[in-house]
Coordinates of C-alpha atoms in Angstrom, one line a residue:
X185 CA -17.5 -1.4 -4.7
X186 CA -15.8 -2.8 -1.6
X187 CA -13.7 -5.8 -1.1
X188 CA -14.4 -9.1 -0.9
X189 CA -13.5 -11.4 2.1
X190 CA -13.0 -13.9 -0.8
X191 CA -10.7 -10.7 -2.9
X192 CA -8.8 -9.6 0.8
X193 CA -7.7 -13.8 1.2
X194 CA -6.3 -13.7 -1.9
X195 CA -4.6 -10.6 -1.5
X196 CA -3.4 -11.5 2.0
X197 CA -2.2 -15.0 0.4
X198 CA -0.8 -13.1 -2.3
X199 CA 1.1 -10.7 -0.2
X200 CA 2.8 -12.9 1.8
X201 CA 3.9 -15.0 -1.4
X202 CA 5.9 -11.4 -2.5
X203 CA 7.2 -10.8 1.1
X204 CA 8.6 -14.4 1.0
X205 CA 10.0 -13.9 -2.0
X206 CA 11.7 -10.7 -1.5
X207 CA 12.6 -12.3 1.6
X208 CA 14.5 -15.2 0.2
X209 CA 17.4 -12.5 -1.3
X210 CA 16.9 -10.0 1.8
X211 CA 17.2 -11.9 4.9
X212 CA 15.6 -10.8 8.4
X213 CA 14.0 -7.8 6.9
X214 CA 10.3 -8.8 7.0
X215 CA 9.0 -5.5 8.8
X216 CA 11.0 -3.5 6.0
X217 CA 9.8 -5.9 3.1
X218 CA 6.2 -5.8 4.3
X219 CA 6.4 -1.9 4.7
X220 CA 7.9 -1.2 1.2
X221 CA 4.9 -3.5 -0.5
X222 CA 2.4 -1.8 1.5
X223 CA 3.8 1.4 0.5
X224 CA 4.1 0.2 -3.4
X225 CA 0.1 -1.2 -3.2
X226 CA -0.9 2.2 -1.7
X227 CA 0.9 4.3 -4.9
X228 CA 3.2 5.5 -2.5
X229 CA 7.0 5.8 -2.5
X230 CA 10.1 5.3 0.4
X231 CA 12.7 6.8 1.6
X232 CA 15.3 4.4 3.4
X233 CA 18.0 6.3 5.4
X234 CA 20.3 3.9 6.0
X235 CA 24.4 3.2 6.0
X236 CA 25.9 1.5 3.3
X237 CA 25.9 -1.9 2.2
X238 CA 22.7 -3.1 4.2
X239 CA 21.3 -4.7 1.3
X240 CA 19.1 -1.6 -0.3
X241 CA 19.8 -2.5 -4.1
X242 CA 19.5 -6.2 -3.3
X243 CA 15.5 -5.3 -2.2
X244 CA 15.0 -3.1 -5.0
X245 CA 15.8 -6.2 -7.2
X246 CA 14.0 -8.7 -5.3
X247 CA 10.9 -6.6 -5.2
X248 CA 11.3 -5.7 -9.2
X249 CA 12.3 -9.6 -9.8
X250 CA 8.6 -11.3 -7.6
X251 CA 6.8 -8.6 -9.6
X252 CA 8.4 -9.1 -12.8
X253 CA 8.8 -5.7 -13.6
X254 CA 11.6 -3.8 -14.5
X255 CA 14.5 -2.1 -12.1
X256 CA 16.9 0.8 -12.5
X257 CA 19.4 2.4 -10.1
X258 CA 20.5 6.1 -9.9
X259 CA 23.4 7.0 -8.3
X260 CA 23.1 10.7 -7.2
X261 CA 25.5 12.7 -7.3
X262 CA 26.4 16.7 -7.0
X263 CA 27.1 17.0 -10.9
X264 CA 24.2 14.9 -11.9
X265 CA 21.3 16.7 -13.8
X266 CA 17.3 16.3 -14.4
X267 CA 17.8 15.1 -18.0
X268 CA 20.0 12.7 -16.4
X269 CA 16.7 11.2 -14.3
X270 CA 14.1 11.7 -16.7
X271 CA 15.8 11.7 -20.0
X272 CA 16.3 13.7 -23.5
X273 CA 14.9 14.5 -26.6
X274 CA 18.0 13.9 -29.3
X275 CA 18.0 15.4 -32.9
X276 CA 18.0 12.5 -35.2
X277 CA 20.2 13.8 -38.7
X278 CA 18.9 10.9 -40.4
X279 CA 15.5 11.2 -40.1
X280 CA 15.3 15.1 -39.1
X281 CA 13.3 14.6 -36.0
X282 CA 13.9 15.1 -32.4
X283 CA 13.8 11.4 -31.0
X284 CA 13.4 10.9 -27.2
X285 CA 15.7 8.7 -25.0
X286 CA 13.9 7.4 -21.6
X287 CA 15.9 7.8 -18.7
X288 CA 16.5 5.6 -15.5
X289 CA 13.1 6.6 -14.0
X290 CA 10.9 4.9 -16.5
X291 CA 10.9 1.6 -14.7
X292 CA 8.7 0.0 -12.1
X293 CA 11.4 0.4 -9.1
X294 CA 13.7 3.2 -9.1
X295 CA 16.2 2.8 -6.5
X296 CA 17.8 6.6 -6.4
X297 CA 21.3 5.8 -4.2
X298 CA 21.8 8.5 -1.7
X299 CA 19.2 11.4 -3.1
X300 CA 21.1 13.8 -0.6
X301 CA 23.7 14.3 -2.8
X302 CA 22.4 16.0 -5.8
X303 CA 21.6 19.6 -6.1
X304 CA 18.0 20.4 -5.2
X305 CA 17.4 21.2 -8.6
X306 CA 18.1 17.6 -9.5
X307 CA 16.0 16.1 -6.4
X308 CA 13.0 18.5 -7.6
X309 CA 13.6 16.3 -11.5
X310 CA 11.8 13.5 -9.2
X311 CA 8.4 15.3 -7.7
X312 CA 6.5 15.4 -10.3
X313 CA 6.6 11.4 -11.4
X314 CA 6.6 11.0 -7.8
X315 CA 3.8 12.5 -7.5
X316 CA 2.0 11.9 -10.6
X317 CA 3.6 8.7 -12.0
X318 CA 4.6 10.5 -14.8
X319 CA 7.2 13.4 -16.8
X320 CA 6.6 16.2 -19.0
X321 CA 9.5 17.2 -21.3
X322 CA 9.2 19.5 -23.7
X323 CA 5.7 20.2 -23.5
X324 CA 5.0 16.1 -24.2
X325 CA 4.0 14.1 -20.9
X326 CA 4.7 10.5 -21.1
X327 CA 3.7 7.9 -18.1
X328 CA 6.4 5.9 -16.5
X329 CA 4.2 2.8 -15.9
X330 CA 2.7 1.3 -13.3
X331 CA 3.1 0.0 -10.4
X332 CA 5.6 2.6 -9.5
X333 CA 8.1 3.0 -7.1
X334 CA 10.6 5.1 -6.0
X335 CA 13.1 3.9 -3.0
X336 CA 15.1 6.7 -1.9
X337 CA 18.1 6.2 0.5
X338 CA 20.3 8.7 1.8
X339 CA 23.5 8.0 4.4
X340 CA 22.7 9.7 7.9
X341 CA 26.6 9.2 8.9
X342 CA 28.4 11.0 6.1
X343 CA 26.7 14.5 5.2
X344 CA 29.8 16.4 3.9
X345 CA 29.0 17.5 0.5
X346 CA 24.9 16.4 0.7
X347 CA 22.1 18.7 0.3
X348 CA 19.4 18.1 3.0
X349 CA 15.9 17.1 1.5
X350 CA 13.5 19.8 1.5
X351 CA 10.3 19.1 3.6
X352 CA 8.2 19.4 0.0
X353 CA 10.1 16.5 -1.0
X354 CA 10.2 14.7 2.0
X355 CA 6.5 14.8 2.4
X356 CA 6.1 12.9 -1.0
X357 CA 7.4 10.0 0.9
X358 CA 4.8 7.8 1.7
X359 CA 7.1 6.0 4.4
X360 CA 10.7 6.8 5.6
X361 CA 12.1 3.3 7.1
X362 CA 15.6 1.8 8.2
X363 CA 17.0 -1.7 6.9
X364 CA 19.7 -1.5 9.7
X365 CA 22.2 -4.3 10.1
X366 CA 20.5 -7.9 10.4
X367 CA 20.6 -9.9 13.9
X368 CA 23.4 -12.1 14.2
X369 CA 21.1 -15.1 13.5
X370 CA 20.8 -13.7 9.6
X371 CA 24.1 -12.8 9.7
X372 CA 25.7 -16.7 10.3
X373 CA 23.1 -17.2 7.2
X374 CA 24.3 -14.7 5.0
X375 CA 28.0 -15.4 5.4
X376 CA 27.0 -19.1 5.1
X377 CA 25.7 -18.2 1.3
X378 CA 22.0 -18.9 2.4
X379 CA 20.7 -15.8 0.7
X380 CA 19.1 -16.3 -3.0
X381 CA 20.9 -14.0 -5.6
X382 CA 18.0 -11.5 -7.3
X383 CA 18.8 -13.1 -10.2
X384 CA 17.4 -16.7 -9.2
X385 CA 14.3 -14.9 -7.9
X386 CA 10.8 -16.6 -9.4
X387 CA 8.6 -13.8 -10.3
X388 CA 5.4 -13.9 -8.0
X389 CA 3.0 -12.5 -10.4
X390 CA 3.4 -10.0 -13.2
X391 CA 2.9 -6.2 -13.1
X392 CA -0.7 -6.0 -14.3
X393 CA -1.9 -8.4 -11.6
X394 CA 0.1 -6.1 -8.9
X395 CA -2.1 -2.5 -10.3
X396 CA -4.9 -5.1 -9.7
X397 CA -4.2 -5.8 -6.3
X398 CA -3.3 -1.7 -5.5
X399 CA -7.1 -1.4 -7.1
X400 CA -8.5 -3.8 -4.2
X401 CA -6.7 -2.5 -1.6
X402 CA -8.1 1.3 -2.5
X403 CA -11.5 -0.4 -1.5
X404 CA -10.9 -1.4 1.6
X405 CA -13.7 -0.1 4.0
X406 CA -12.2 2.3 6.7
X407 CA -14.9 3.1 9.8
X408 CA -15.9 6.4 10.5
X409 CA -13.9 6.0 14.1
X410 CA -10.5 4.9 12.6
X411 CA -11.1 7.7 10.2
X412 CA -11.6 10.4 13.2
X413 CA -8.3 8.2 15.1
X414 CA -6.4 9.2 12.2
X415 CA -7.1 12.8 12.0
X416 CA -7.0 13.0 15.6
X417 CA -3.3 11.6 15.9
X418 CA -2.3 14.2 13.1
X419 CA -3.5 16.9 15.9
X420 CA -1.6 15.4 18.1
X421 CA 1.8 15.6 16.1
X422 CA 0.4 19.4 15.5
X423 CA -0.2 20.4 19.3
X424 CA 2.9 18.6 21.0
X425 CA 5.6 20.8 22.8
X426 CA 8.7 19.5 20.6
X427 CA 6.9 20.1 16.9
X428 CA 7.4 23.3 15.1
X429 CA 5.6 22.2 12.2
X430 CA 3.3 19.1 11.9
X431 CA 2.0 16.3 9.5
X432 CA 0.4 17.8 6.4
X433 CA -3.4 16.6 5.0
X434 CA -1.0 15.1 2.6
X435 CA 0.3 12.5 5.4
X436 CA -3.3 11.9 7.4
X437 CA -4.1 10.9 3.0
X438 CA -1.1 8.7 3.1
X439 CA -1.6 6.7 6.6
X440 CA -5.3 6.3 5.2
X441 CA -4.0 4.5 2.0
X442 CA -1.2 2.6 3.9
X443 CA -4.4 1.5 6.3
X444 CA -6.6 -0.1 4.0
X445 CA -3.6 -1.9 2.4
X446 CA -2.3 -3.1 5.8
X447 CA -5.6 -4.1 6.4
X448 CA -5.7 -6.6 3.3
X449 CA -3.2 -7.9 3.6
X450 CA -3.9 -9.2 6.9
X451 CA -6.9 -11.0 5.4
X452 CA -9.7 -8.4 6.2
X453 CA -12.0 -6.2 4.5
X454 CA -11.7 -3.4 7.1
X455 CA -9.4 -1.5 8.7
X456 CA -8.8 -1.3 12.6
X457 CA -7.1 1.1 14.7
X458 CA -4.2 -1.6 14.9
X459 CA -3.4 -0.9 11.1
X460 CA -3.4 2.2 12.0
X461 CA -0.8 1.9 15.1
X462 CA 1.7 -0.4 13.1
X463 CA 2.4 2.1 10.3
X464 CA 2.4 5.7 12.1
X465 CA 6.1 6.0 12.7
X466 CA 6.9 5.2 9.4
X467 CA 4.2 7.2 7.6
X468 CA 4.3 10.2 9.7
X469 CA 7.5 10.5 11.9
X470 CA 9.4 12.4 8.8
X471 CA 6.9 14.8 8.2
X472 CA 7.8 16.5 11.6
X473 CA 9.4 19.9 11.9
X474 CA 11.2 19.6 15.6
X475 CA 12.2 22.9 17.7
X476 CA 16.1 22.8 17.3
X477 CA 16.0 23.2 20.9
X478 CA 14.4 19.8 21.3
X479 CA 16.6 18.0 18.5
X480 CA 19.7 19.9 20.5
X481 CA 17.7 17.7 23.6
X482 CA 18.0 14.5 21.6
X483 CA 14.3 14.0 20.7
X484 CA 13.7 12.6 17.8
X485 CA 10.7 12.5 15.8
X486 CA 10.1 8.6 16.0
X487 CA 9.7 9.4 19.6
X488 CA 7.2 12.4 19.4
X489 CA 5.2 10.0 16.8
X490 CA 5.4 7.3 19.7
X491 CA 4.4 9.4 22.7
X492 CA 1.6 11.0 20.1
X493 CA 0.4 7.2 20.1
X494 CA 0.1 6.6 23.5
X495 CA -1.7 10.5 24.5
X496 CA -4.3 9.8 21.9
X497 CA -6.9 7.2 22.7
X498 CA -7.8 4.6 19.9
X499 CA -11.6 4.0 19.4
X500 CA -12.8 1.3 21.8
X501 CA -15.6 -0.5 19.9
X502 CA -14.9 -2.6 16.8
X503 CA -15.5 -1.4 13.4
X504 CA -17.4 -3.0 10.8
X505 CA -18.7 -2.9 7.5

């Protein structure tokens, strides 16, 4: 069953409620709000590489606070373990049974501080709940709840001492984004004590109501053509000059979730190749496997993802349902 134009006006409403929300404690960020929501409504997950203190943990909280859910944060580091992430199973004397401890990732956001820095062993402890929204430990599986997010960051200044993130891992990312510094506008209001503390946050809606609206946003209709743009965009990132490897099924899947989300929340029931346009680089740009010659060059994936956009024609008639 497909949206509604009544459902997709409440979820547009709706979305913007959150973003202004998350906004109030985040200041200037809307692009970066907007994107981690999508990416949350689309059971997907972020990875923001970033330098410190540009407000990371204060979105994690906002976002957790407008959906009333619940918030950890996991500061990674090289001595950390799995059972640190996904917790134990303790022998209870007293009642002679093995009794299991939750760890940090049984929340609704998981913000896991600079990932880079734990052994791989440790960052492979996350792929399966990633993946799956949920953790097997010894032999039991338990779900960590929905909705479900993992936000990521890693520091691209400082790598001394980091492990770099396998491209498994990296292509469970839905999106990989940058909060950056804000404008100097934002900045006079920050210093001027104009941003809310998480704490004072008023919770949107509730958790249950959010799994709703990732349910409506599943049903959004997506045209043959914008189906056929997608896939041919993925060839493009495949075929171009500067790519050793290119994006995986797995990331033509996620830009077609991210899509239909972007589209409801812009108020429609369908998605158009403009959806489509406004969340490839972020969807798709760290899935790419450059040439070292052309990072040695200075290219960049952003930019390969951006050239891809302009070779590759979008469909020229408008779909609809």
């Amino acid at each position: 069953m497909s949206i509604t134009q009544e459902q997709a006006t409440w979820f547009a409403q709706t979305f913007g409620q959150i973003a202004d929300n998350v906004e109030r404690a985040v200041l200037g960020k809307r692009h970066v709000v907007e994107l981690v929501l999508t990416a949350m409504l689309s059971d997907g997950h972020v990875l923001l590489e970033d330098v410190p203190g540009t407000g990371k943990t204060s979105l994690a909280r906002a976002i957790a606070q407008s959906v009333q859910g619940t918030n950890t944060r996991i500061q990674f580091t090289p001595d950390l373990l799995p059972g640190d992430i996904t917790g134990i199973t303790v022998y209870d004397q007293k009642t002679g049974a093995f009794e299991f401890h939750a760890g940090p990732v049984f929340a609704n956001i998981v913000l896991a501080d600079e990932i880079n820095r734990a052994s791989p062993k440790t960052q492979a402890a996350l792929l399966e709940v990633m993946e799956e929204g949920r953790v097997t430990i010894d032999g039991i599986t338990r779900p960590v709840g929905s909705p479900f997010l993992v936000l990521a960051t890693q520091n691209p200044v400082e790598q001394a001492g980091t492990y770099r993130l396998p491209e498994a891992q990296l292509d469970r990312f839905m999106m990989r984004t940058s909060l950056g510094y804000p404008d100097h506008a934002a900045t006079v209001r920050i210093l001027d004590g104009a941003a809310v503390a998480t704490a004072e946050l008023t919770p949107v809606l509730n958790p249950q109501t959010m799994a709703g609206m990732a349910d409506l946003a599943a049903t959004v209709y997506v045209d043959a053509l914008v189906l056929d743009y997608i896939a041919r965009l993925v060839d493009g990132t495949r075929s171009a000059d500067d790519v050793r490897l290119g994006v995986s099924i797995r990331g033509a899947l996620a830009l077609t979730k991210a899509t239909r989300t972007r589209a409801a929340s812009q108020g429609r029931t369908y998605a158009t190749p403009d959806d489509v346009k406004a969340l490839a680089v972020a969807v798709l740009s760290h899935r790419l496997i450059l040439h070292p010659e052309a990072e040695f060059d200075g290219v960049t994936a952003e930019a390969v993802v951006g050239q891809v956009l302009l070779d590759v024609a979008p469909p020229t008639r408008r779909e609809t349902v």
